[in-house]
PDB file of C-alpha atoms in Angstrom:
ATOM      1  CA  MET A1376      63.510 141.181 107.217  1.00 82.00           C
ATOM      2  CA  LYS A1377      60.541 138.706 106.714  1.00 85.00           C
ATOM      3  CA  ARG A1378      62.254 136.705 104.055  1.00 86.00           C
ATOM      4  CA  GLU A1379      65.421 136.420 106.343  1.00 86.00           C
ATOM      5  CA  THR A1380      63.276 135.677 109.245  1.00 86.00           C
ATOM      6  CA  ALA A1381      61.426 132.865 106.986  1.00 87.00           C
ATOM      7  CA  ASN A1382      64.769 131.712 106.234  1.00 90.00           C
ATOM      8  CA  TYR A1383      66.399 131.451 109.486  1.00 90.00           C
ATOM      9  CA  LYS A1384      68.296 128.169 110.267  1.00 91.00           C
ATOM     10  CA  LYS A1385      69.096 127.294 113.656  1.00 90.00           C
ATOM     11  CA  LEU A1386      72.908 126.504 113.926  1.00 88.00           C
ATOM     12  CA  PRO A1387      73.361 123.305 115.253  1.00 90.00           C
ATOM     13  CA  GLN A1388      75.040 122.557 118.625  1.00 86.00           C
ATOM     14  CA  ILE A1389      79.097 121.984 118.612  1.00 90.00           C
ATOM     15  CA  ILE A1390      79.435 121.312 122.022  1.00 89.00           C
ATOM     16  CA  ASP A1391      77.214 120.384 125.126  1.00 90.00           C
ATOM     17  CA  PHE A1392      78.472 121.708 128.532  1.00 92.00           C
ATOM     18  CA  ARG A1393      76.491 119.488 130.396  1.00 94.00           C
ATOM     19  CA  ASP A1394      78.476 116.913 132.875  1.00 93.00           C
ATOM     20  CA  GLY A1395      77.146 113.159 133.237  1.00 92.00           C
ATOM     21  CA  ASP A1396      74.673 114.500 135.419  1.00 95.00           C
ATOM     22  CA  GLY A1397      72.674 117.115 133.127  1.00 93.00           C
ATOM     23  CA  ASN A1398      74.741 120.008 134.905  1.00 95.00           C
ATOM     24  CA  ASP A1399      75.400 123.097 132.613  1.00 95.00           C
ATOM     25  CA  ARG A1400      79.247 123.416 133.425  1.00 95.00           C
ATOM     26  CA  MET A1401      79.696 126.070 130.581  1.00 94.00           C
ATOM     27  CA  GLN A1402      80.809 129.092 133.065  1.00 96.00           C
ATOM     28  CA  GLU A1403      83.448 126.494 134.618  1.00 96.00           C
ATOM     29  CA  GLU A1404      84.456 125.489 131.210  1.00 95.00           C
ATOM     30  CA  ILE A1405      84.871 129.227 130.390  1.00 96.00           C
ATOM     31  CA  GLN A1406      86.497 130.168 133.144  1.00 98.00           C
ATOM     32  CA  ALA A1407      88.993 127.357 133.194  1.00 98.00           C
ATOM     33  CA  ASN A1408      89.710 128.167 129.593  1.00 98.00           C
ATOM     34  CA  TYR A1409      90.404 132.004 130.745  1.00 98.00           C
ATOM     35  CA  SER A1410      92.380 131.133 133.633  1.00 99.00           C
ATOM     36  CA  ARG A1411      94.773 128.807 131.335  1.00 99.00           C
ATOM     37  CA  ILE A1412      94.883 131.493 128.503  1.00 99.00           C
ATOM     38  CA  LYS A1413      95.827 133.842 130.963  1.00 99.00           C
ATOM     39  CA  GLN A1414      98.538 132.195 132.371  1.00 99.00           C
ATOM     40  CA  GLU A1415     100.086 130.661 128.827  1.00 99.00           C
ATOM     41  CA  VAL A1416      99.823 134.800 127.967  1.00 99.00           C
ATOM     42  CA  GLN A1417     101.879 135.678 131.378  1.00 99.00           C
ATOM     43  CA  GLN A1418     104.797 133.030 130.795  1.00 99.00           C
ATOM     44  CA  ILE A1419     105.133 134.217 127.204  1.00 99.00           C
ATOM     45  CA  ILE A1420     105.541 137.514 128.693  1.00 98.00           C
ATOM     46  CA  THR A1421     107.824 136.366 131.283  1.00 98.00           C
ATOM     47  CA  ASP A1422     110.119 134.674 128.425  1.00 98.00           C
ATOM     48  CA  GLU A1423     110.015 137.154 126.129  1.00 96.00           C
ATOM     49  CA  MET A1424     111.380 139.559 128.981  1.00 95.00           C
ATOM     50  CA  GLU A1425     113.621 137.091 129.798  1.00 96.00           C
ATOM     51  CA  ARG A1426     114.600 136.683 126.099  1.00 95.00           C
ATOM     52  CA  ILE A1427     115.043 140.676 125.661  1.00 94.00           C
ATOM     53  CA  LYS A1428     116.785 141.121 128.400  1.00 94.00           C
ATOM     54  CA  ASN A1429     119.436 138.450 127.595  1.00 94.00           C
ATOM     55  CA  ASP A1430     120.279 140.012 124.082  1.00 94.00           C
ATOM     56  CA  PRO A1431     121.745 143.168 123.402  1.00 90.00           C
ATOM     57  CA  ASP A1432     120.534 144.202 120.016  1.00 90.00           C
ATOM     58  CA  LEU A1433     116.958 143.810 121.810  1.00 89.00           C
ATOM     59  CA  ARG A1434     117.921 146.076 125.117  1.00 83.00           C
ATOM     60  CA  ALA A1435     117.136 149.370 125.230  1.00 75.00           C
ATOM     61  CA  CYS A1436     120.075 151.695 125.742  1.00 61.00           C
TER      62      CYS A1436
END
């Protein structure tokens, strides 16, 4: 454990969520990404349900 701790290297920061005024916008970015992904998933579900409904080979009896 000591050896691992001694060899620890901090990961470099890849992205900074601060805006031009220095305000941390990470939570807003996370929420925006979550909302966008949720909307995309809902659209995929809608599209697939329509596709299944219109394809006799995919419809349940």
